Coordinates of C-alpha atoms and ligand atoms in Angstrom, one line a residue:
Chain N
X244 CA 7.8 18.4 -27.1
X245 CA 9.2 15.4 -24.9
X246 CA 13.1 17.7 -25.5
X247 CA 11.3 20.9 -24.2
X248 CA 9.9 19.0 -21.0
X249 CA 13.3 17.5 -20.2
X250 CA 15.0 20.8 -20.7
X251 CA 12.2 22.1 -17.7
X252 CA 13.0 19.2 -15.9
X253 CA 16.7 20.2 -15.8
X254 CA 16.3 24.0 -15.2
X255 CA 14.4 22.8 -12.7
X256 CA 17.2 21.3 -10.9
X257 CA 19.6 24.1 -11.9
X258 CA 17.1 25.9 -10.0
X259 CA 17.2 24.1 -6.6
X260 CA 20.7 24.1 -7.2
X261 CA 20.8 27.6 -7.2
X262 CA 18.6 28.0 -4.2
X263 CA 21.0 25.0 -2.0
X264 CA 23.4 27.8 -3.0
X265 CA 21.8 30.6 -1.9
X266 CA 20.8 28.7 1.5
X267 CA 24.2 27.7 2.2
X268 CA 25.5 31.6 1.4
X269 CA 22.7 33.0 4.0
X270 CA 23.7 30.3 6.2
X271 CA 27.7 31.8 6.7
X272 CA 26.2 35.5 6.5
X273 CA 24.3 34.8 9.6
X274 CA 27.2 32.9 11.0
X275 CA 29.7 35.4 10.2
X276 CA 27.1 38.3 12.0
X277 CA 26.9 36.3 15.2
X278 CA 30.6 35.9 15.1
X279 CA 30.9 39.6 15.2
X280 CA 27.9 40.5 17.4
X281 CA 29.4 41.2 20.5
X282 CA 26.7 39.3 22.8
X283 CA 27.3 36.1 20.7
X284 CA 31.0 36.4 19.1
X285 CA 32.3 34.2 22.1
X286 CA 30.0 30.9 20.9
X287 CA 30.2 31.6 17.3
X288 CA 34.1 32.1 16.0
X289 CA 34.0 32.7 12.4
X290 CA 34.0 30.5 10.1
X291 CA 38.1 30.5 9.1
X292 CA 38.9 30.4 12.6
X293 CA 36.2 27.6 13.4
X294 CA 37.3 25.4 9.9
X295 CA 41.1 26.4 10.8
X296 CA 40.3 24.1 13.9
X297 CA 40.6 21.1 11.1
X298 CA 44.1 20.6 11.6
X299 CA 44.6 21.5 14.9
X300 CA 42.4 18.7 16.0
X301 CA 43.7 16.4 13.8
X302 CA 47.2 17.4 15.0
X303 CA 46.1 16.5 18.4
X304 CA 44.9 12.7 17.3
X305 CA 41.5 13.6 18.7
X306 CA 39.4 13.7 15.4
X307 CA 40.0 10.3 14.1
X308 CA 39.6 8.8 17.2
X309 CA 36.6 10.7 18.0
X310 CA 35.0 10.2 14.8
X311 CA 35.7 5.9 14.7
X312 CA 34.1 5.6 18.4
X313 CA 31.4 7.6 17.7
X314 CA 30.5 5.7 14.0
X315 CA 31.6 2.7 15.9
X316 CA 29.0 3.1 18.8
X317 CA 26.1 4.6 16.5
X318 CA 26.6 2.3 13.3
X319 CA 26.3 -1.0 16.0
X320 CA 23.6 0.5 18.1
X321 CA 21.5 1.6 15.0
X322 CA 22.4 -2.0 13.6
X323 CA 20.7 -3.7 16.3
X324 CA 17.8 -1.5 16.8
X325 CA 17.0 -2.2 13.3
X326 CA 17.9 -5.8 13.7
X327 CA 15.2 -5.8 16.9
X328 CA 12.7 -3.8 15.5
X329 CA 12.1 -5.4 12.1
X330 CA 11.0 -8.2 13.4
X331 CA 8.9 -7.0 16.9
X332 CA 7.1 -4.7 14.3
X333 CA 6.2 -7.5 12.0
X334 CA 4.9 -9.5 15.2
X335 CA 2.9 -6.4 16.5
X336 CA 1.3 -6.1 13.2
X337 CA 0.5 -9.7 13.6
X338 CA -0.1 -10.9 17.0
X339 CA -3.1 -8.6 18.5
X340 CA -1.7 -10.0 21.8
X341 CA 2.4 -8.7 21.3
X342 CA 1.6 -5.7 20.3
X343 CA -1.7 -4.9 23.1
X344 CA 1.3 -5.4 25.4
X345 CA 4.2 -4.4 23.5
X346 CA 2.5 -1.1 22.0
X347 CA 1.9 0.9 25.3
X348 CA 5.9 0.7 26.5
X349 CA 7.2 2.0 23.1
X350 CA 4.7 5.0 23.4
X351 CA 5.8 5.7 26.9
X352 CA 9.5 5.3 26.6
X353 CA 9.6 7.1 23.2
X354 CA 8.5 10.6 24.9
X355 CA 11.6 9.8 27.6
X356 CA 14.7 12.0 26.7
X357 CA 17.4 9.1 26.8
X358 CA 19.9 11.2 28.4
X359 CA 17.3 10.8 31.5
X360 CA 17.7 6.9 31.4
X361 CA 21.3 7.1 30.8
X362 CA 22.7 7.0 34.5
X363 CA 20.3 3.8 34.8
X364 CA 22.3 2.5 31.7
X365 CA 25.3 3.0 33.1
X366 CA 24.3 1.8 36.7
X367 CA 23.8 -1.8 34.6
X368 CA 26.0 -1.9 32.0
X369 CA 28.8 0.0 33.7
X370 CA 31.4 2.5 31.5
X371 CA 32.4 2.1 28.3
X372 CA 31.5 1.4 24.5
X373 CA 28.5 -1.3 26.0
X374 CA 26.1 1.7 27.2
X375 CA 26.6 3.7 24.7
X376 CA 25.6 1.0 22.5
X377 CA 22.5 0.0 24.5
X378 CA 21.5 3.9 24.5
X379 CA 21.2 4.2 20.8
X380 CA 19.8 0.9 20.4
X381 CA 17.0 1.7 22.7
X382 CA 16.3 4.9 20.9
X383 CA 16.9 3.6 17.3
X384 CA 14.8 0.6 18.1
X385 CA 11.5 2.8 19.1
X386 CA 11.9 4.8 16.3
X387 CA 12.1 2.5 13.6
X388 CA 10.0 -0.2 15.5
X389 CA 6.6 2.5 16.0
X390 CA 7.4 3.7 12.3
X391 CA 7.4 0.2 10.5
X392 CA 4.1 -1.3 12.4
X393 CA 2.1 1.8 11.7
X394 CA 3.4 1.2 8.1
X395 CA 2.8 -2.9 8.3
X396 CA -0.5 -2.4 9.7
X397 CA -1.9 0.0 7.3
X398 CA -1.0 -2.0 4.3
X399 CA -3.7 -2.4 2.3
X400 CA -6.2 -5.6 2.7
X401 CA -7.6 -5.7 -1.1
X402 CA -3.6 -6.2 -2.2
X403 CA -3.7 -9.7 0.4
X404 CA -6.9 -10.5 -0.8
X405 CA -6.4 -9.6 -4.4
X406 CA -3.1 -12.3 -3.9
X407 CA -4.9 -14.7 -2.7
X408 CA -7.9 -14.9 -5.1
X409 CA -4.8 -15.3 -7.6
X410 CA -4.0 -18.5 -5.7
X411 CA -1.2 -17.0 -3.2
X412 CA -0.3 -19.1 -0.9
X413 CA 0.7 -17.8 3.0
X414 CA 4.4 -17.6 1.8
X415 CA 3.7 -15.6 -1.1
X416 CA 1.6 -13.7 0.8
X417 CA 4.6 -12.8 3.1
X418 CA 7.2 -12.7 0.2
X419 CA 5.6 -11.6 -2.9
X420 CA 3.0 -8.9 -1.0
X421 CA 3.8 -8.1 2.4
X422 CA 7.3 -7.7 2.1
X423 CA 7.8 -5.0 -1.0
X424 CA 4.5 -3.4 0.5
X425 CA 5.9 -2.8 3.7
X426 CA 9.7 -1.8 2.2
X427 CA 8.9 1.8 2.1
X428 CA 7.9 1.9 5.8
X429 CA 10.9 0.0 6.3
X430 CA 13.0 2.5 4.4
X431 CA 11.0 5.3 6.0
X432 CA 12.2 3.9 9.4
X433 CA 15.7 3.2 8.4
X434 CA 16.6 7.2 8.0
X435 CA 13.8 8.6 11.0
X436 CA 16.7 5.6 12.5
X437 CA 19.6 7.1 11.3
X438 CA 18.7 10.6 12.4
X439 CA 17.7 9.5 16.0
X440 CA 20.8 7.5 15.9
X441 CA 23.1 10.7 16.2
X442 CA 20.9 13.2 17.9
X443 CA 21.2 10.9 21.1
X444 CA 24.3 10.5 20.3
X445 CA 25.4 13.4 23.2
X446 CA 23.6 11.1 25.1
X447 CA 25.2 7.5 24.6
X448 CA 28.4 8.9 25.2
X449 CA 27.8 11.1 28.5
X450 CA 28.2 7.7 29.6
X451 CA 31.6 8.1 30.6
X452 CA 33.0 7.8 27.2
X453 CA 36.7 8.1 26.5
X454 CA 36.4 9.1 22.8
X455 CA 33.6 10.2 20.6
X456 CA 32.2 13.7 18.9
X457 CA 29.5 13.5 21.7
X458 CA 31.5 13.2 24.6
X459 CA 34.2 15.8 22.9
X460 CA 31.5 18.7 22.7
X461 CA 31.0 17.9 26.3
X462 CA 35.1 18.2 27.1
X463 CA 35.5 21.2 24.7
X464 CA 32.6 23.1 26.4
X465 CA 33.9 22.3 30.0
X466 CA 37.4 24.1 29.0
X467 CA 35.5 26.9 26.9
X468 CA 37.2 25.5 23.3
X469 CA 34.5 26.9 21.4
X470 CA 35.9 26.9 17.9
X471 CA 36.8 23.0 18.4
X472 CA 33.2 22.4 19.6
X473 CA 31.4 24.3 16.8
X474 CA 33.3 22.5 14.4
X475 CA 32.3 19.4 15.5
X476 CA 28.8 20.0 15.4
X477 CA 28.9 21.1 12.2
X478 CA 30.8 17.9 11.7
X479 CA 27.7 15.8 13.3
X480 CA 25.9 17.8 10.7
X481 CA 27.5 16.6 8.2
X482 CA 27.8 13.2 8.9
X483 CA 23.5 13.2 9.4
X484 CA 22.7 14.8 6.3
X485 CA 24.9 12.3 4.1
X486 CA 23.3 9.6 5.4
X487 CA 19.8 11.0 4.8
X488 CA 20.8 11.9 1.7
X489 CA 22.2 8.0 1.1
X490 CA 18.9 6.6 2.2
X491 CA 17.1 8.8 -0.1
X492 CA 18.5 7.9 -3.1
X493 CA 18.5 4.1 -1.7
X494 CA 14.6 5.2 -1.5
X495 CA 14.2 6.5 -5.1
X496 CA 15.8 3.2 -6.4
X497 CA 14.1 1.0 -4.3
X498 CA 10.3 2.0 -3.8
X499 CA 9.9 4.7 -7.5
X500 CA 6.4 3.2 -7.8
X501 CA 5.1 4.2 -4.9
X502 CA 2.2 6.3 -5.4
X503 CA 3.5 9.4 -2.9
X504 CA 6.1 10.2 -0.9
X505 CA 5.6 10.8 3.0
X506 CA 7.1 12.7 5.6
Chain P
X86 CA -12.6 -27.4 -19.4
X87 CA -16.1 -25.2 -19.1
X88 CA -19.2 -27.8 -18.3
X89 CA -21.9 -28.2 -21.2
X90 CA -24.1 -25.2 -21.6
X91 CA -26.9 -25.3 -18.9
X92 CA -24.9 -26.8 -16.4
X93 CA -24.7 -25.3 -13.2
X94 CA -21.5 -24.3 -12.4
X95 CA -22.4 -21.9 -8.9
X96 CA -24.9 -23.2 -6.6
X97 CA -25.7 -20.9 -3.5
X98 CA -27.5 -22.9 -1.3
X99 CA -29.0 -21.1 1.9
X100 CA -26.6 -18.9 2.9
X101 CA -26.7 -16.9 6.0
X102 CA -23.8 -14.2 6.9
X103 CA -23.8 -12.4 9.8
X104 CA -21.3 -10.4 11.1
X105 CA -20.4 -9.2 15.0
X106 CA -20.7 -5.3 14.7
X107 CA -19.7 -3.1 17.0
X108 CA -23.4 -2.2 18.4
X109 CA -24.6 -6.1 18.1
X110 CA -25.6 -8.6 15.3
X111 CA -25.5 -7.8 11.9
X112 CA -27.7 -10.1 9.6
X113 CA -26.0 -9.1 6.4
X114 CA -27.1 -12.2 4.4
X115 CA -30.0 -14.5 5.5
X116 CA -31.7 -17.6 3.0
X117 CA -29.9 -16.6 0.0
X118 CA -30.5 -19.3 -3.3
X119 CA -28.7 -19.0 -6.7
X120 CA -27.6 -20.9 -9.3
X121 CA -25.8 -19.4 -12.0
X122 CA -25.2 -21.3 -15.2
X123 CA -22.2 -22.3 -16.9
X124 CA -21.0 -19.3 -19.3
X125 CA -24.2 -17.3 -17.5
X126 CA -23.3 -13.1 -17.2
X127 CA -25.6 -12.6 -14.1
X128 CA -25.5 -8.9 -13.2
X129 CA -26.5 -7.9 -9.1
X130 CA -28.2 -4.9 -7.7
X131 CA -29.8 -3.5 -5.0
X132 CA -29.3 -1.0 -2.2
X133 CA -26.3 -0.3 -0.9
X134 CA -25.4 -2.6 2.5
X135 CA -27.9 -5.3 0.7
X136 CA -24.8 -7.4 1.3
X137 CA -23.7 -7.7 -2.7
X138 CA -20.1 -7.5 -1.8
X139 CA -20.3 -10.0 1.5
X140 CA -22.0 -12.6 -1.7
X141 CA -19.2 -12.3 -3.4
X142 CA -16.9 -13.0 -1.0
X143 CA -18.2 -15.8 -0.2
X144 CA -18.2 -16.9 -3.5
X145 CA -14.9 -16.1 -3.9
X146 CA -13.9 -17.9 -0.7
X147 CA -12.7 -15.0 0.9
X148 CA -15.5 -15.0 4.0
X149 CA -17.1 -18.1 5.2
X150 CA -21.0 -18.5 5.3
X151 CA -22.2 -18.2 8.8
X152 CA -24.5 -21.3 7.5
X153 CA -25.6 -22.9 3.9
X154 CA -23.0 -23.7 1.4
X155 CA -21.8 -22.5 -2.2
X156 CA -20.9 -25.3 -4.6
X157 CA -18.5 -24.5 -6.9
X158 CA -17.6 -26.9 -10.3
X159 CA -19.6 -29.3 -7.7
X160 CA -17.0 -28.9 -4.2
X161 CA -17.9 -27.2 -1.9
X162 CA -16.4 -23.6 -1.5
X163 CA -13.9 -23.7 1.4
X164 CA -11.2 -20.5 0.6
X165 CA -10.3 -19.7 -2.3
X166 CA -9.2 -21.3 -5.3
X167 CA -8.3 -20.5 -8.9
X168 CA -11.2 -21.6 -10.2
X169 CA -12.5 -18.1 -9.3
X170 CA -11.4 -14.7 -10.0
X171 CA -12.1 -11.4 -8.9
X172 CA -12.2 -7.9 -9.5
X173 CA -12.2 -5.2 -7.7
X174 CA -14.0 -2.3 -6.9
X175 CA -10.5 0.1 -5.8
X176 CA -8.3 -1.8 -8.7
X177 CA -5.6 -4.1 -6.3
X178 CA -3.1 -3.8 -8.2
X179 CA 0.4 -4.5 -7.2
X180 CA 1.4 -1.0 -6.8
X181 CA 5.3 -2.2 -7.3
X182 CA 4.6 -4.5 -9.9
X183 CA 5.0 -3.0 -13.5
X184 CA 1.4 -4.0 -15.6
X185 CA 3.3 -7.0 -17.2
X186 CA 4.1 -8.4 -13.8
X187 CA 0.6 -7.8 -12.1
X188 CA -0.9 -9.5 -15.1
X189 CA 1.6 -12.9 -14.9
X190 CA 1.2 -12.5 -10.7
X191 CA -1.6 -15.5 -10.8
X192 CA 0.5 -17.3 -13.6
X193 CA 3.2 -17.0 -11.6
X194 CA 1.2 -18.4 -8.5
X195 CA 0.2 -21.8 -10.6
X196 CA 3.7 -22.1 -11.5
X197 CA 3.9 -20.7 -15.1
X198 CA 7.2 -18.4 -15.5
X199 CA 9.5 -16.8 -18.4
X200 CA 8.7 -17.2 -21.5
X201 CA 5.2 -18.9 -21.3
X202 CA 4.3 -16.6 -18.3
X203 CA 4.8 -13.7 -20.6
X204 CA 2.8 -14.5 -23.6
X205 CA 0.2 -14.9 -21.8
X206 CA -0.1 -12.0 -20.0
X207 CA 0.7 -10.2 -23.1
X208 CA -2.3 -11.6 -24.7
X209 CA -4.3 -10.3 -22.6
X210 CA -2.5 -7.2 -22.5
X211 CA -3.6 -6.7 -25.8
X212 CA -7.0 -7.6 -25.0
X213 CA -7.5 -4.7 -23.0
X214 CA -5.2 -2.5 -24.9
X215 CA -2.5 -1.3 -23.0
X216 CA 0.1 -2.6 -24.8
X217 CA 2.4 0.4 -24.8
X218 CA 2.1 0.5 -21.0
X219 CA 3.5 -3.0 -20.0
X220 CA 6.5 -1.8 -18.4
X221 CA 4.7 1.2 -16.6
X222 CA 3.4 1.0 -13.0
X223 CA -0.2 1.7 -11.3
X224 CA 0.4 5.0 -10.2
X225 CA 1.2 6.3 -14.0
X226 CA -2.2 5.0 -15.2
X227 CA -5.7 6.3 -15.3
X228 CA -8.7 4.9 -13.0
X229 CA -10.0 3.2 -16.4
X230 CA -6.6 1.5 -17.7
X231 CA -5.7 0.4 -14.2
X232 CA -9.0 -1.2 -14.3
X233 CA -8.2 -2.6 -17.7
X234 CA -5.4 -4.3 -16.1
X235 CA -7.0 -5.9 -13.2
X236 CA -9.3 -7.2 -15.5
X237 CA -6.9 -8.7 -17.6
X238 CA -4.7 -10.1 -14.5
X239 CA -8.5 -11.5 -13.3
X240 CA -8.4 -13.3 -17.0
X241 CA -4.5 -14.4 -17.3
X242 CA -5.1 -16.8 -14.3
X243 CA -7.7 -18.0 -16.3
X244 CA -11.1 -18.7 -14.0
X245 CA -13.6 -20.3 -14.6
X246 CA -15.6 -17.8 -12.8
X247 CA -15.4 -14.0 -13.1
X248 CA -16.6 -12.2 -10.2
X249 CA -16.9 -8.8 -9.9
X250 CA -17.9 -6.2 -7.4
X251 CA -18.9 -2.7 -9.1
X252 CA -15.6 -2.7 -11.2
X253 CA -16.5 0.3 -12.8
X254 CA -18.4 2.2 -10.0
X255 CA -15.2 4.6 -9.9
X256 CA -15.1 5.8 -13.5
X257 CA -16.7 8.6 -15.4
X258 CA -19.2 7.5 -17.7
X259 CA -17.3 7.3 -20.9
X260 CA -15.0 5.4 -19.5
X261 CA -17.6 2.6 -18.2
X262 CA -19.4 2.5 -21.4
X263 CA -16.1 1.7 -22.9
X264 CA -15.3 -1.1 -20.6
X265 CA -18.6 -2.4 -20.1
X266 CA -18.4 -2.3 -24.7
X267 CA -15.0 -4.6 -23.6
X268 CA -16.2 -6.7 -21.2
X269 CA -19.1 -8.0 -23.2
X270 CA -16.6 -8.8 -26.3
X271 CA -14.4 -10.9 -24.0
X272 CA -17.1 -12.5 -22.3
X273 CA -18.5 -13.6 -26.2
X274 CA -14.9 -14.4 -26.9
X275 CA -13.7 -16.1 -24.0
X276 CA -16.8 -17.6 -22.1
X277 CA -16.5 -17.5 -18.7
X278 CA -19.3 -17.5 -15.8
X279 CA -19.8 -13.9 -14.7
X280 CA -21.4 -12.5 -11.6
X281 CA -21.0 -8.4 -11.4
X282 CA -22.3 -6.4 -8.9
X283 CA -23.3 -3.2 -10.0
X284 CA -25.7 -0.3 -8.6
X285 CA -26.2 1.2 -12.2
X286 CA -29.7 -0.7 -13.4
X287 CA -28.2 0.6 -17.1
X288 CA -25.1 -1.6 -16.5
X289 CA -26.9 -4.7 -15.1
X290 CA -29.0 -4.5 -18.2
X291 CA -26.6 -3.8 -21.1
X292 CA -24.4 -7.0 -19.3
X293 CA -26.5 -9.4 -18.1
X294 CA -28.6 -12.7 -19.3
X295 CA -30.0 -12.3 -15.6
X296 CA -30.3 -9.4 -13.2
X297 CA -30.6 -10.3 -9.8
X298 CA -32.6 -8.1 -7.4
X299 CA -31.4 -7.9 -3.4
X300 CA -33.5 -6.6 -1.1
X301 CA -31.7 -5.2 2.1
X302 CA -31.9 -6.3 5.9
X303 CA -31.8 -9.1 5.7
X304 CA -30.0 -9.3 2.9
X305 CA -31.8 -11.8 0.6
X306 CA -33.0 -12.1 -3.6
X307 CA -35.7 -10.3 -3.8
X308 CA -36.1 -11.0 -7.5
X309 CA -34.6 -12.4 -10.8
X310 CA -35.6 -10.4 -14.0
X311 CA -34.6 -12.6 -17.2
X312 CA -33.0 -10.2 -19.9
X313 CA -34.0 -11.7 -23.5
X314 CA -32.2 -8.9 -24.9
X315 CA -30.0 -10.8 -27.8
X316 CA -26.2 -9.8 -27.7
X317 CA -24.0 -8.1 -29.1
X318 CA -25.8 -5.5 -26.7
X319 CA -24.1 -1.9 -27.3
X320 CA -25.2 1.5 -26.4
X321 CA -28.0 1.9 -28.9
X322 CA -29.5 -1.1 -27.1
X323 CA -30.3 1.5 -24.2
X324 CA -32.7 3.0 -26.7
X325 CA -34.7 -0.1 -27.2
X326 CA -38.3 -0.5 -25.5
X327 CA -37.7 -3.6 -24.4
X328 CA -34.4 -1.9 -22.6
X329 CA -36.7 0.4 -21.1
X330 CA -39.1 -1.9 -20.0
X331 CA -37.1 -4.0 -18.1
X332 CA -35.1 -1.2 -16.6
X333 CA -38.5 0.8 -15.6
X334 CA -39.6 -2.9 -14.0
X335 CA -36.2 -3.3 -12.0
X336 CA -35.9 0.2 -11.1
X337 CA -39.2 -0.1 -9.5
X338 CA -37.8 -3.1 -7.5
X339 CA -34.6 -1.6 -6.6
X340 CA -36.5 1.9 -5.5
X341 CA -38.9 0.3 -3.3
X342 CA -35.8 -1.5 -1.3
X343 CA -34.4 2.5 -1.4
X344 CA -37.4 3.4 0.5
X345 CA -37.4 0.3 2.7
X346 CA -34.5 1.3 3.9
X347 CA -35.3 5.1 4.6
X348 CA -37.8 4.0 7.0
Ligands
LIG650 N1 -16.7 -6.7 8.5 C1 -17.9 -6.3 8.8 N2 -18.3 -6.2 10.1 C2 -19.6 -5.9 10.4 N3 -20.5 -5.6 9.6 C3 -20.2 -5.7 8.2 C4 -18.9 -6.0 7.8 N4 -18.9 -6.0 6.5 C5 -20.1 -5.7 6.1 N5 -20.9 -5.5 7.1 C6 -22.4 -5.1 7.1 O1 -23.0 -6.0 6.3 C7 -24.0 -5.4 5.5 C8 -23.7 -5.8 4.0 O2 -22.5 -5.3 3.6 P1 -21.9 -5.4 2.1 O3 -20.6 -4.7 2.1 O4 -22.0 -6.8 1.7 O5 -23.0 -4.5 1.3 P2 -23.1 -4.1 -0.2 O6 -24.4 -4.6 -0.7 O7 -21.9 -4.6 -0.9 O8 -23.0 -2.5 -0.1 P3 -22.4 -1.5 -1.2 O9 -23.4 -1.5 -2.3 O10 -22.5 -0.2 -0.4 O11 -21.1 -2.0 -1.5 C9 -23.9 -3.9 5.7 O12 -25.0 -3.6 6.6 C10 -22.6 -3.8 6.4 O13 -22.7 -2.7 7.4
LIG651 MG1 -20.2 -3.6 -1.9

């Protein structure tokens, strides 16, 4: 009984497996159709002449460079808007005052495309790897900041009272119940983060960057290099679904007996 | 540890809640007396918004009096303490705690770890019979064991007094009968005071030495039936006519608050 459910478990998987598969194979057809439809073969090179791009890039010492700046200035920038938001959530969720005042600003700034903010950015922070930086941070920071107080806030009041009536003290409180209740909101916020992270990445680094996929895309498409600049989207690609799928498993370890799993 | 029999061990002395609604005053409590023996099971019902639950939190120390007192083991109530336990209606369990570890949370809280922490909670583990799920989490458990547990988490911290606010109301009826079969034999085997809110007049019956009648708006006793039904009660006790005359007398009570409040 218990062998015949594992063995449906694991066809199970074979079966997603099958279907990544399929996705993935649908995924070049279309590819390779645009590359030979005439109205759309000029931004779409197939996919030996966009992957034969590899080495030419790397011949021209562009793709290690580009790919270091831009996990430089995303990996710090994400690093400090979680650093930030961790703790302004937790006041919000705390302090009715901080977050009446705090609340508002995050809703308005959050609907703001940052590449509209950028040239203010640069106005104050000048060129370089310091605005790119603060434009990631900014966008990291609202993400994770809205996502964790909704989750802080909506913890559950029996679980506080339930502690206390067991003799928890405010500490325990804090350690023992509103920390490992709020860690899937946390970890929630951590890859929404991560995925905000390099989408404004084009962003942070039309900032007068001198390196970076971002800012490459930008030089590639100015000259018409559209094989290089494919490939490095599909390089960003990349990059964002590892780390989603990273956090995920971090997820699965971490928070397994949580009751469901949301967005 | 427990007083002599007859001692009082809650005294409720003029207590008045109210709380700021939304659309004014709400008298939820107003001149409530009770005392409740040492070792007494005193069962509660009445309407619903009688203000049953806002009693017991008070009792518990988890919401203050507006005025009046509760004297607890002769102090005054002031928070909560782990003299008192308390279980609740929607479970509170630890959702990433693993049934073990929910059970030895109050051990853990008065300093008992390891070794001791753990046969303890396994005692009661068994008590409740769920000794196959101790490593399993909340959301792999039915409605009726994950009440099990928080029942024997409310007895590892060892109270002195067990409140309880419609702990069963969620399950099917099978279920309660079972648990309400459980209760009784821990209660004769463990004695502890017990104060249960319940809106089945079957339940307050089959549990109770004394059922406590609210009446709503104000909140306040409306009556105290004595139930000289001898324990061990079990389900054929329903079928006695002294059963049935005391629930036919309360139900009256309880029905006429129903139609109170319709009007
Ligand atoms: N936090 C609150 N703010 C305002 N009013 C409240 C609050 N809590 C309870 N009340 C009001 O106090 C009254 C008593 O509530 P309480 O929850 O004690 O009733 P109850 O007897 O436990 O009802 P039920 O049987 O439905 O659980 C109700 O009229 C309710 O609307
Ligand atoms: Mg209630």
């Amino acid at each position: 009984m218990a062998e015949k459910k594992k063995e449906g478990k694991l066809s199970e998987k074979a079966k997603s497996r099958i279907w990544l598969l399929l996705s993935f194979l649908a995924a070049v057809a279309l590819w390779t159709f645009l590359s030979v439809l005439p109205q759309t073969a000029r931004s779409f090179p197939n996919i030996f002449v966009t992957l034969g791009q590899i080495p030419v890039v790397i011949e021209r010492g562009i793709l290690w460079k580009d790919l270091s700046s831009s996990l430089i200035s995303v990996g710090a920038g994400y690093a400090l808007g979680f650093v930030i938001a961790l703790p302004t959530a937790i006041l919000m969720a705390w302090y009715r005052p901080v977050r009446n005042i705090i609340e508002p600003w995050i809703q308005f700034i959050r609907n703001i495309p940052p590449l509209a903010y950028v040239p203010l950015i640069v106005i104050a922070a000048g060129v370089g790897r310091r605005p790119q930086i603060i434009v990631i941070t900014i966008a990291t920071f609202l993400i994770m900041c809205i996502t964790m107080y909704q989750g802080i806030i909506n913890i559950d009041e029996t679980l506080i009272k339930a502690a206390r009536v067991l003799g928890a003290k405010d500490k325990d409180i804090f350690l023992r119940v509103l920390a490992p209740a709020s860690l899937p909101f946390i970890l929630t916020a951590v890859r929404l983060g991560a995925s905000v992270a390099l989408t404004t990445l084009i962003a942070a680094e039309s900032t007068g960057a001198f390196a970076g996929l971002g800012m490459r895309i930008r030089s590639f498409n100015n000259n018409f290099e559209t094989a290089p600049m494919l490939l490095y989207i599909i390089i960003i690609g990349v990059i964002g679904i590892t780390i989603e799928k990273i956090i995920k498993l971090m997820e699965r370890k971490l928070t397994g007996w949580q009751e469901k799993r949301e967005i | 540890m427990a007083g002599e029999a007859g001692n009082i061990k809650v005294h409720i002395d003029n207590v008045k809640k109210t709380y700021q609604g939304k659309h004014g005053e709400v008298v939820a409590l107003n001149g409530v007396n009770l005392d409740i023996k040492d070792n007494e099971f005193v069962t509660v019902v009445g309407p619903s918004g009688c203000g049953k639950s806002t009693l017991l939190n008070i009792i518990a120390g988890l919401l203050e009096p507006t005025s009046g007192e509760v004297i607890c083991n002769g102090h005054k109530v002031e928070g909560t303490g782990q003299d008192r336990g308390v279980v609740f209606q929607q479970y509170a369990l630890f959702p990433w705690l693993t049934v073990q570890k929910n059970v030895e949370f109050g051990l853990n809280m008065k300093g008992i770890k390891g070794e001791e922490a753990e046969s303890i909670a396994m005692k009661y583990i068994k008590m409740v019979d769920l000794e196959k799920f101790r490593n399993h989490y909340p959301k792999e458990l039915s409605g009726g064991m994950k009440q099990r547990v928080a029942i024997a988490r409310a007895y590892a911290a060892n109270p002195e007094v067990l409140l309880m606010d419609e702990p069963f109301g969620a399950l099917d009826a099978q279920t309660r009968t079972q648990l309400q079969q459980e209760l009784l034999d821990t209660w004769e085997k463990e004695m502890k005071t017990c104060f249960f809110i319940t809106h089945d007049v079957d339940e307050a019956l089959i549990l109770g030495e004394r059922v406590v009648i609210m009446s709503a708006r104000p909140g306040r006793i409306k009556d105290i039936v004595v139930n000289d039904i001898p324990y061990p009660r079990n389900q054929e006790t329903k079928m006695s006519p002294r059963f049935l005359e005391l629930k036919n007398q309360i139900w009256a009570q309880v029905y006429q608050e129903y139609l109170e409040i319709k009007k």
